[in-house]
XYZ file of C-alpha atoms in Angstrom:
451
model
C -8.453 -12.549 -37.588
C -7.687 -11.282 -41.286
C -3.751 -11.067 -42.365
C -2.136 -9.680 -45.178
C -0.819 -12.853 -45.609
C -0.613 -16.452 -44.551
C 1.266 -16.471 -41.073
C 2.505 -19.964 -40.941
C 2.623 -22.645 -43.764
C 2.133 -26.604 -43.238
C 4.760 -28.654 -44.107
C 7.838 -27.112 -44.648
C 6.965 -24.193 -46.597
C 8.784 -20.932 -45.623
C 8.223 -17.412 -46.594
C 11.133 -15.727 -48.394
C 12.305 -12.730 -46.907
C 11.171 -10.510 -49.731
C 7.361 -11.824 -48.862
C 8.185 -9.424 -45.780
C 10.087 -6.777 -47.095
C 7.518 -6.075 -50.555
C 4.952 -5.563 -47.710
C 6.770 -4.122 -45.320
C 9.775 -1.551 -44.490
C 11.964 -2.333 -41.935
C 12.848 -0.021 -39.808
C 15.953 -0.012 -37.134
C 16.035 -1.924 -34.364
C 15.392 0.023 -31.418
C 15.125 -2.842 -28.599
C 16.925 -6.436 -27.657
C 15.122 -8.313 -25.812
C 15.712 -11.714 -24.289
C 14.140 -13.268 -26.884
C 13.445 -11.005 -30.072
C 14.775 -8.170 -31.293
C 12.761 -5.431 -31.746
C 11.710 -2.898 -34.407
C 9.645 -0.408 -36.477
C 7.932 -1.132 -40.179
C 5.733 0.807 -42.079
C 3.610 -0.838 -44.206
C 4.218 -0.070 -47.720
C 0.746 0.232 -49.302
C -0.714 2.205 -46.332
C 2.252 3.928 -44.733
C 0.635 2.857 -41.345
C 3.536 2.349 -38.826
C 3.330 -0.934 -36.439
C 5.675 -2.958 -34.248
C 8.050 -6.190 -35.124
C 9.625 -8.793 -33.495
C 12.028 -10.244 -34.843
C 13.375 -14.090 -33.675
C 16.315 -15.665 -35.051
C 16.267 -19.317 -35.196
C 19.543 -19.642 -34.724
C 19.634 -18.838 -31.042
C 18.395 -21.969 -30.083
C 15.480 -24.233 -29.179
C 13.938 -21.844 -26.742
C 14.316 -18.680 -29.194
C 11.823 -20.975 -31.737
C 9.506 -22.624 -28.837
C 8.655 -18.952 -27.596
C 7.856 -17.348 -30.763
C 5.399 -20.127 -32.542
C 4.062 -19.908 -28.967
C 3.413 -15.696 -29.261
C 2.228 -16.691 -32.811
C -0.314 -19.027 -31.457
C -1.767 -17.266 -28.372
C -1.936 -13.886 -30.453
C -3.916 -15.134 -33.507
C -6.978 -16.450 -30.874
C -6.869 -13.383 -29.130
C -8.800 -10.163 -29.620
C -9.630 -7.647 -26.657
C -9.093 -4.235 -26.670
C -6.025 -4.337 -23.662
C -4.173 -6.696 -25.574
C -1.991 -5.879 -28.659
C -3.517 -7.057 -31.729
C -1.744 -9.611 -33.713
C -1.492 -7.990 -37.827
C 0.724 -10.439 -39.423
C 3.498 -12.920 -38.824
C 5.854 -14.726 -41.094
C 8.291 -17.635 -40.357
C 11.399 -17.902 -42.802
C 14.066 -20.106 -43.060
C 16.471 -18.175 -40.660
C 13.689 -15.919 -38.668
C 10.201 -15.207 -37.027
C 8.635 -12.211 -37.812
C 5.378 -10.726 -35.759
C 3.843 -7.691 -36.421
C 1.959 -6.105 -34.110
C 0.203 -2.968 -33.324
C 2.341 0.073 -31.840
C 1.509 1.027 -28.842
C 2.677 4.586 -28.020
C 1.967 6.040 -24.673
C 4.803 4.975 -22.882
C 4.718 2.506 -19.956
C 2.551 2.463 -16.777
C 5.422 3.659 -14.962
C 6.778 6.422 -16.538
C 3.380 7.744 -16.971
C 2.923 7.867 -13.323
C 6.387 9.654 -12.604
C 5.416 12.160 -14.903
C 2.087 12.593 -13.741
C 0.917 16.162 -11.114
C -1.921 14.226 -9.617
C -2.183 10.479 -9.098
C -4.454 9.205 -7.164
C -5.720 5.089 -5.914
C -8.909 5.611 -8.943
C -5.910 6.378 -11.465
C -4.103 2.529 -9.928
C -8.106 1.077 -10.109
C -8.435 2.212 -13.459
C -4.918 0.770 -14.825
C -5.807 -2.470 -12.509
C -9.189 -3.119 -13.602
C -7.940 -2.974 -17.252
C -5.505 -5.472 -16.847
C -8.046 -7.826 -14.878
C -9.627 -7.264 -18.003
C -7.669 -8.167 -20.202
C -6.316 -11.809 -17.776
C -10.355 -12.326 -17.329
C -10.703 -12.400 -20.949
C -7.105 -14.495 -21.490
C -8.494 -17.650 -18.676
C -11.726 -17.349 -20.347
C -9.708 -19.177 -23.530
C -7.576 -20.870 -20.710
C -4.165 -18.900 -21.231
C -2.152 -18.492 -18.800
C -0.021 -14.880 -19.700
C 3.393 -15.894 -17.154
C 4.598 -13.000 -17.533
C 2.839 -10.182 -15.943
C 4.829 -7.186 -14.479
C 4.666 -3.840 -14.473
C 7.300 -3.625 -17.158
C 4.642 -5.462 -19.726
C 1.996 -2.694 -19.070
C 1.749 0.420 -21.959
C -0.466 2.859 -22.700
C -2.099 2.762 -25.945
C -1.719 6.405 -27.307
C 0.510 9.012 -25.813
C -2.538 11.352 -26.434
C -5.050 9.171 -24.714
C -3.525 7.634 -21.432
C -6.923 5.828 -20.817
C -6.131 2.408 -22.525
C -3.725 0.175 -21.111
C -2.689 -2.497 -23.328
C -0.765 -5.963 -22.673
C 2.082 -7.100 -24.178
C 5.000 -10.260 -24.168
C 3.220 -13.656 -24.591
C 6.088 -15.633 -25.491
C 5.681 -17.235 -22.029
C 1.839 -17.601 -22.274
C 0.284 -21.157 -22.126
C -2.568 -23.158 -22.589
C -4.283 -24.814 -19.224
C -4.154 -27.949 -20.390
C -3.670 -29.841 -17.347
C -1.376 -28.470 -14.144
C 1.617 -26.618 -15.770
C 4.531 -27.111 -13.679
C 7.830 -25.422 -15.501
C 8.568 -22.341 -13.547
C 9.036 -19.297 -15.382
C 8.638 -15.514 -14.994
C 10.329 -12.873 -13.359
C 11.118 -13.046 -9.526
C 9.530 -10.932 -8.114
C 6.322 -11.501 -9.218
C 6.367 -15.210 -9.552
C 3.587 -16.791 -7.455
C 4.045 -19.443 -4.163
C 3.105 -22.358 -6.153
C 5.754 -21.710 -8.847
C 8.378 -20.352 -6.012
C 8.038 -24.137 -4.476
C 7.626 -25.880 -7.666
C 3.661 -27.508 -7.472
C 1.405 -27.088 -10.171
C 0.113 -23.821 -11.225
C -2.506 -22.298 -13.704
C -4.608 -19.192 -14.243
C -4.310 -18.210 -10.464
C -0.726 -17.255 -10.988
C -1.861 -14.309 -13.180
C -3.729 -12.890 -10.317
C -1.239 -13.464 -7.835
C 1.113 -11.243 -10.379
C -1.999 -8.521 -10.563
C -1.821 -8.542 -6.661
C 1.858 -7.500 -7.324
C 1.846 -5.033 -10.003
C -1.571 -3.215 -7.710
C 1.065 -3.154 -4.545
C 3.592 -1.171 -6.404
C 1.454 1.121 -7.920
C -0.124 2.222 -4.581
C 3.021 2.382 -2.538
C 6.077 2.146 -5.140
C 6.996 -0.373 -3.407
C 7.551 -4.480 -4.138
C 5.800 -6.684 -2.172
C 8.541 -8.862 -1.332
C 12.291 -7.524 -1.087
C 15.774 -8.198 0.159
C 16.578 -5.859 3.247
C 20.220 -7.203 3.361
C 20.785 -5.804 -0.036
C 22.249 -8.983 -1.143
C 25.023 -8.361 -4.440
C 24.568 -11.966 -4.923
C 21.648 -12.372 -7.641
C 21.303 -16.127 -6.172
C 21.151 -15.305 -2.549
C 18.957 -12.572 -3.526
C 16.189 -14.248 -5.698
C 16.562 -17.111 -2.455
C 15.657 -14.398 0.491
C 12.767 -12.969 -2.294
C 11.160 -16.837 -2.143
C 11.392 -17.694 1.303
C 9.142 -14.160 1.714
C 6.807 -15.422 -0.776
C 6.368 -18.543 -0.227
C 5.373 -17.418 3.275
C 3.139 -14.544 2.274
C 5.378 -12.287 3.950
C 4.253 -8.872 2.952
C 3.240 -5.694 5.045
C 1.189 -2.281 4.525
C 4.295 -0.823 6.032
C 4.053 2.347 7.868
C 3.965 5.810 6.412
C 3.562 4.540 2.889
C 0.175 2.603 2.989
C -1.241 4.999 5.536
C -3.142 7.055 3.311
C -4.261 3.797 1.215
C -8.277 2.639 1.624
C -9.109 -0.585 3.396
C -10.555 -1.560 0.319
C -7.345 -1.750 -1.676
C -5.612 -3.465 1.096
C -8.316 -5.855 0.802
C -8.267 -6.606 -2.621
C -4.091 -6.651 -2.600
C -4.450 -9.555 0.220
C -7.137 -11.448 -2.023
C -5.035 -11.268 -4.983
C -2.049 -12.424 -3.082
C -3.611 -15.047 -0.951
C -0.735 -17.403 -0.867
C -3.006 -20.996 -1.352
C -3.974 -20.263 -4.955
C -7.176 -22.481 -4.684
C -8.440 -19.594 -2.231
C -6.912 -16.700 -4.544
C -9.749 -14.647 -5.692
C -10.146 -15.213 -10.030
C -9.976 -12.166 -12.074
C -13.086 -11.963 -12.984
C -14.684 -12.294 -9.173
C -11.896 -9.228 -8.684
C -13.531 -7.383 -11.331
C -16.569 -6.535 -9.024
C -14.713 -5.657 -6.028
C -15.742 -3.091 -4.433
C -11.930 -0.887 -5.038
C -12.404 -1.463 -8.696
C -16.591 -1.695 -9.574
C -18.006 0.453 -6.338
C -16.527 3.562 -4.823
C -13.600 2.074 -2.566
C -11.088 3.530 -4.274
C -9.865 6.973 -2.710
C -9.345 10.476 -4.527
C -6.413 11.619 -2.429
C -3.697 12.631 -4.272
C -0.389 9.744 -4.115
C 1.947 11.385 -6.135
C 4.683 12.557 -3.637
C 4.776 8.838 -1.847
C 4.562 6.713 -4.455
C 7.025 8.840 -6.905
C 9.744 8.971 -4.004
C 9.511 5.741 -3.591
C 9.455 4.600 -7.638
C 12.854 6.446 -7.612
C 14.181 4.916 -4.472
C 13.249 1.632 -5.515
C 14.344 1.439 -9.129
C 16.710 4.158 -8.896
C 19.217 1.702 -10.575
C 16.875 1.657 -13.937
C 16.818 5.054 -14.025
C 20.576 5.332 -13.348
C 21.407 3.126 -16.043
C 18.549 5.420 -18.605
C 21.354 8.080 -17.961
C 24.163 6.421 -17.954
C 23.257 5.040 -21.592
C 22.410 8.582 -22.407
C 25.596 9.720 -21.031
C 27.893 6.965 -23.179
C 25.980 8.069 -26.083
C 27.838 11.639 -26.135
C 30.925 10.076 -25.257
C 30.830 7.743 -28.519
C 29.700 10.853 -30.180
C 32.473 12.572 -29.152
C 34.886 9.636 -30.459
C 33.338 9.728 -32.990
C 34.105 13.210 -34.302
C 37.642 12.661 -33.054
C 37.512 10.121 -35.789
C 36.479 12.276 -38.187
C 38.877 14.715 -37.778
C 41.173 12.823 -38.358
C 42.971 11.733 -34.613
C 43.870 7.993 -33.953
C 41.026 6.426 -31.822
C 43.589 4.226 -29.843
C 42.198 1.604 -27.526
C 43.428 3.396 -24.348
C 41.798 6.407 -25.447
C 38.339 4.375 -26.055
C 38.780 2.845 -22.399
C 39.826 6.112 -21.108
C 36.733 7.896 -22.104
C 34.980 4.805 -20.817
C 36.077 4.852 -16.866
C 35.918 8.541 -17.310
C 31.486 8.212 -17.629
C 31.362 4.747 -16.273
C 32.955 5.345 -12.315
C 30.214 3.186 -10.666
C 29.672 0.427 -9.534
C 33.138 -0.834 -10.145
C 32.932 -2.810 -13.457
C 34.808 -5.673 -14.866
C 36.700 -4.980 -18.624
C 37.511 -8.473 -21.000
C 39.883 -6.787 -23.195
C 40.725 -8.725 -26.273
C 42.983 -8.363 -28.789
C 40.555 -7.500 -31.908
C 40.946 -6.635 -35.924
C 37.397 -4.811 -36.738
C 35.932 -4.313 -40.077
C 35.780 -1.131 -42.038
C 31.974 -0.771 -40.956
C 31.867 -0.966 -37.383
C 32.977 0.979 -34.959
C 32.496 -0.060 -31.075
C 30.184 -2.769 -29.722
C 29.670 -2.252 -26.175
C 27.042 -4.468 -24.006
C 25.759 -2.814 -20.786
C 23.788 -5.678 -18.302
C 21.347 -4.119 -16.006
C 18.357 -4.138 -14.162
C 15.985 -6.468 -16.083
C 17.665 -6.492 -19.884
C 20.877 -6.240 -21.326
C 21.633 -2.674 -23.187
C 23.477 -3.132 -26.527
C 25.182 -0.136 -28.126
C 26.425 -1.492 -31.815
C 26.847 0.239 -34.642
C 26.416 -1.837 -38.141
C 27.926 -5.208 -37.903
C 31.243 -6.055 -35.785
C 33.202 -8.783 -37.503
C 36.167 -9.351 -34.826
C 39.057 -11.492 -35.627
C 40.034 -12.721 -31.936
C 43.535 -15.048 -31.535
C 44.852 -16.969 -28.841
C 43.703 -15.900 -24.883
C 45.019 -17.135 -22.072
C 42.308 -18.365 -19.465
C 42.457 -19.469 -15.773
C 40.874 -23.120 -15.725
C 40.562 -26.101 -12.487
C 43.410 -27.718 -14.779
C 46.019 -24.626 -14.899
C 46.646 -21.708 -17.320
C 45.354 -22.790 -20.601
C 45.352 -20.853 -24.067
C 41.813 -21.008 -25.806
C 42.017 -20.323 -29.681
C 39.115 -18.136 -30.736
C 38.534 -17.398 -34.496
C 36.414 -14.571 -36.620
C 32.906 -14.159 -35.146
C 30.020 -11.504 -36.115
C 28.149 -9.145 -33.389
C 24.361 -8.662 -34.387
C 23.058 -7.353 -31.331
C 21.975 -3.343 -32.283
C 19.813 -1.761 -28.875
C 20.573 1.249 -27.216
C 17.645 1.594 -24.513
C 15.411 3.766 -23.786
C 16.288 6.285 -27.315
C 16.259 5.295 -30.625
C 19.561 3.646 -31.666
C 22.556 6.516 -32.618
C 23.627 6.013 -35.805
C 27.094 5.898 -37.150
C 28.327 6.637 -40.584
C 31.896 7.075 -40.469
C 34.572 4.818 -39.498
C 37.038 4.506 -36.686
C 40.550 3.698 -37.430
C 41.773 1.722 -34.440
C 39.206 0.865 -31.400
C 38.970 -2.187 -29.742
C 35.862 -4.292 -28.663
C 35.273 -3.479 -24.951
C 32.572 -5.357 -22.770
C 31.276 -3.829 -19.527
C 28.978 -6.138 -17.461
C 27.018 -4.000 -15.062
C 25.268 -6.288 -12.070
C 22.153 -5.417 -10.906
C 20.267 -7.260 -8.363
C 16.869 -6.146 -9.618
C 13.852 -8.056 -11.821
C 15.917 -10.683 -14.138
C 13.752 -13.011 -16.618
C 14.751 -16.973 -15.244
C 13.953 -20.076 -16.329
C 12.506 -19.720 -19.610
C-alpha cells in the first residue's frame, strides 16, 4: 500500500513533527478515546479531508503496544469494509495514523433514524461485516473488538457500505491467544472462562451485534439491574458462558427462522462447532431469500431507546452542559465574577441525575483555560476542556487504612479536549475565577476491560 511517506523507520529514527504538519493540517480534536485521541486533517497539497489518531507515548506501555499494533494490521489490509490505512508516523512523543473518514454515521443511529427497517436491511449490514472478518482470518487476524459501536457507514449519502474500524486490539493467530480483551458484552465463552481463543471469537461477536439489530436487544443482560459494574459484568458471564440467551416473546416474534438460525450458529457456545464467517456467508438469511421484508422499525427502535437510553441521555446531557458553559461564558464576558459556587451552581442545576460525586480542589488556573470537566458514561469518558488547564493544586486531606493523611499535590497540565457526539465548543475568552470540577457519572453499560 503506497504512503506519502515512510510510516515507521528502523532503528531509532523518528519523524519530526513538522514531517506531519508540512503534509498535513491538524484539525481539532473532536473524540478521546481509550487509547487515542482523535481528529480531523486535511491534507495540504490536495485539500482532501481524512481521519487521525493520535497516541501519546507517554500514557504508558499499553498506549504504544496498541498503536504499532493498528499500524501493523492496517498496512496488510485492504477490503472495501475496512478503513484504509493512508499514512502513519511515529515521533518521539506520539503515533500518528491517518485514515480514511468515514462519514455516514454509525449502524445505530442510522437505524433510529430510519422509516422502514426491515431483517434484509440487518442481512445486508451483517453480511458486510462477515465480509470484512472472512477477509481479516483469511490473513489470520483476529479483530477483538467487534461491537456495534465499531460499525459506520461509509458516506452519509450512500448508506450501502459499512466499514470497520478500531484494530488496536486485533492480533495475529499465531498459536492459541489467551489474554482476554474486548468489551463485555460481546466477549465470547472461551475468553469469559479464560481458554484459548482465535478467529471464532469474531463470529461469536457477529452473532451479537446480528441479535441486537433484529430485536434491540443484547443477548445477554443483567435483570437485577446491578449498580455494581463488577457484579454486573459477573451475572453477564455466568449467562454466557452458559449460552443463556432467548428469542424472547413479543420481540423476536415477527423474526424468520432463518435468522434465529444463523444467530444460534454464530453463538454456538463450543467455538470448535461455531460456524466460520465465511461458511456464514452462504447461509441461507444472508446468500438465499431467508431474510424477511416486514417492516422492524417500531420494535427494534423502542427497544434501542429502552436499552441504551443512558447513551442517549448522556448525548443530551453533554448538549445541555454545553449551553450552560456558554452561558458562563458570556457572564464572563460581561464582565461578572465567575465564582466557584456559581460554576457548581449552574452545574447541579443541569446535572440532577443520577446523584453524582464532586472532588472539589482548591485550584489556581492559567489565563487560557477556562473549565475542564470529565463526564464517565456508558462506554467512554466525555471530556469538555477548553485549551490547556495548568492547575496549581496544594495540600488535600485524604481518608487512608492508616488515618487522615495530607497528600501534597503540585502543578499538573489537563490535555484531554472531547466533547461527544458535536464538534468540540470553542472558547476564546477567559474566565476570571472558576475552579476545576470533576463529575464521574456511573454507568453500568459496555466498558472496554482488560486491554
Amino acid at each position: 500500500m503506497p504512503f506519502g511517506c515512510l510510516a515507521l523507520r528502523d532503528g531509532r529514527t523518528y519523524h519530526s513533527l513538522s514531517d506531519v504538519t508540512d503534509k498535513y493540517e491538524i484539525g481539532q480534536v473532536l473524540k478521546a478515546k481509550e487509547f487515542c485521541e482523535l481528529c480531523l486533517v486535511k491534507e495540504r497539497q490536495t485539500d482532501k479531508v481524512y481521519a487521525c489518531k493520535k497516541f501519546l507515548k507517554k500514557d504508558g506501555r499499553k498506549v504504544r503496544k496498541a498503536a504499532k499494533n493498528e499500524i501493523m494490521i492496517l498496512k496488510m489490509v485492504n477490503h472495501p469494509n475496512i478503513l484504509k490505512l493512508i499514512d502513519a508516523f511515529e515521533t518521539r512523543k506520539e503515533f500518528y495514523i491517518i485514515q480514511e473518514l468515514a462519514t455516514g454515521g454509525d449502524v445505530f443511529d442510522w437505524i433510529l433514524d430510519q422509516g422502514n427497517y426491515t431483517e434484509r436491511d440487518a442481512a445486508n449490514v451483517i453480511r458486510q461485516v462477515l465480509e470484512a472478518v472472512a477477509y481479516l482470518h483469511s490473513l489470520n487476524i483476529v479483530h477483538r473488538n467487534l461491537k456495534l459501536e465499531n460499525l459506520m457507514y461509509y458516506t452519509e449519502n450512500n448508506h450501502n457500505k459499512v466499514v470497520l474500524r478500531d484494530f488496536y486490539l486485533s492480533r495475529f493467530e499465531n498459536g492459541s491467544i489467551t489474554e482476554p480483551c474486548g468489551t463485555p458484552e460481546y466477549l465470547a465463552p472461551e475468553v469469559v472462562a479464560r481458554h484459548r481463543y482465535g478467529r471464532p471469537v469474531d463470529c461469536w461477536a457477529v452473532g451479537v451485534i446480528m441479535y441486537m439489530l433484529l430485536s434491540g436487544n443484547p443477548p445477554f443482560y443483567d435483570e437485577t439491574e446491578e449498580e455494581n459494574t463488577d457484579m454486573h459484568n459477573r451475572i453477564i458471564f455466568c449467562r454466557i458462558v452458559a449460552g443463556d440467551f432467548e428469542f424472547d416473546s413479543p420481540y423476536w416474534d415477527d423474526i424468520s427462522p432463518a435468522a434465529k438460525e444463523l444467530v444460534c450458529r454464530l453463538m454456538e457456545v463450543d467455538q470448535m462447532l461455531r460456524i466460520t464467517a465465511q461458511d456464514a456467508l452462504w447461509h441461507e438469511w444472508i446468500a438465499g431469500n431467508g431474510a424477511s421484508e416486514k417492516n422492524l422499525k417500531d420494535g427494534v427502535c423502542a427497544q434501542f431507546e429502552k436499552n441504551f437510553a443512558k447513551a442517549k441521555w448522556r448525548v443530551r446531557r453533554v448538549c445541555t452542559l454545553k449551553n450552560q458553559l456558554l452561558y458562563l461564558l458570556l457572564l464572563s464576558i460581561s464582565g461578572k465574577p465567575i465564582t466557584p459556587g456559581t460554576t457548581h451552581t449552574v452545574l447541579d442545576r443541569v446535572l440532577l441525575s443520577p446523584p453524582l460525586s464532586q472532588t472539589k480542589l482548591q485550584t489556581k488556573v492559567s489565563s487560557k483555560c477556562h473549565m475542564y470537566v470529565c463526564m464517565k458514561s456508558y462506554c467512554m469518558s466525555v471530556y469538555l476542556c477548553v485549551h490547556r488547564i495548568r492547575v496549581s493544586v496544594g495540600q488535600r486531606e485524604r481518608q487512608s487504612d492508616r488515618g487522615r493523611q495530607t497528600e501534597k499535590r503540585g502543578s499538573f497540565y489537563h490535555y484531554m479536549i472531547d466533547c461527544v457526539p458535536d464538534p468540540l465548543v470553542q472558547f476564546t475568552s477567559c474566565f476570571n475565577q472558576i475552579s476545576s470540577t470533576f463529575i464521574n457519572y456511573t454507568y453500568i453499560k459496555s466498558k472496554p476491560f482488560l486491554h
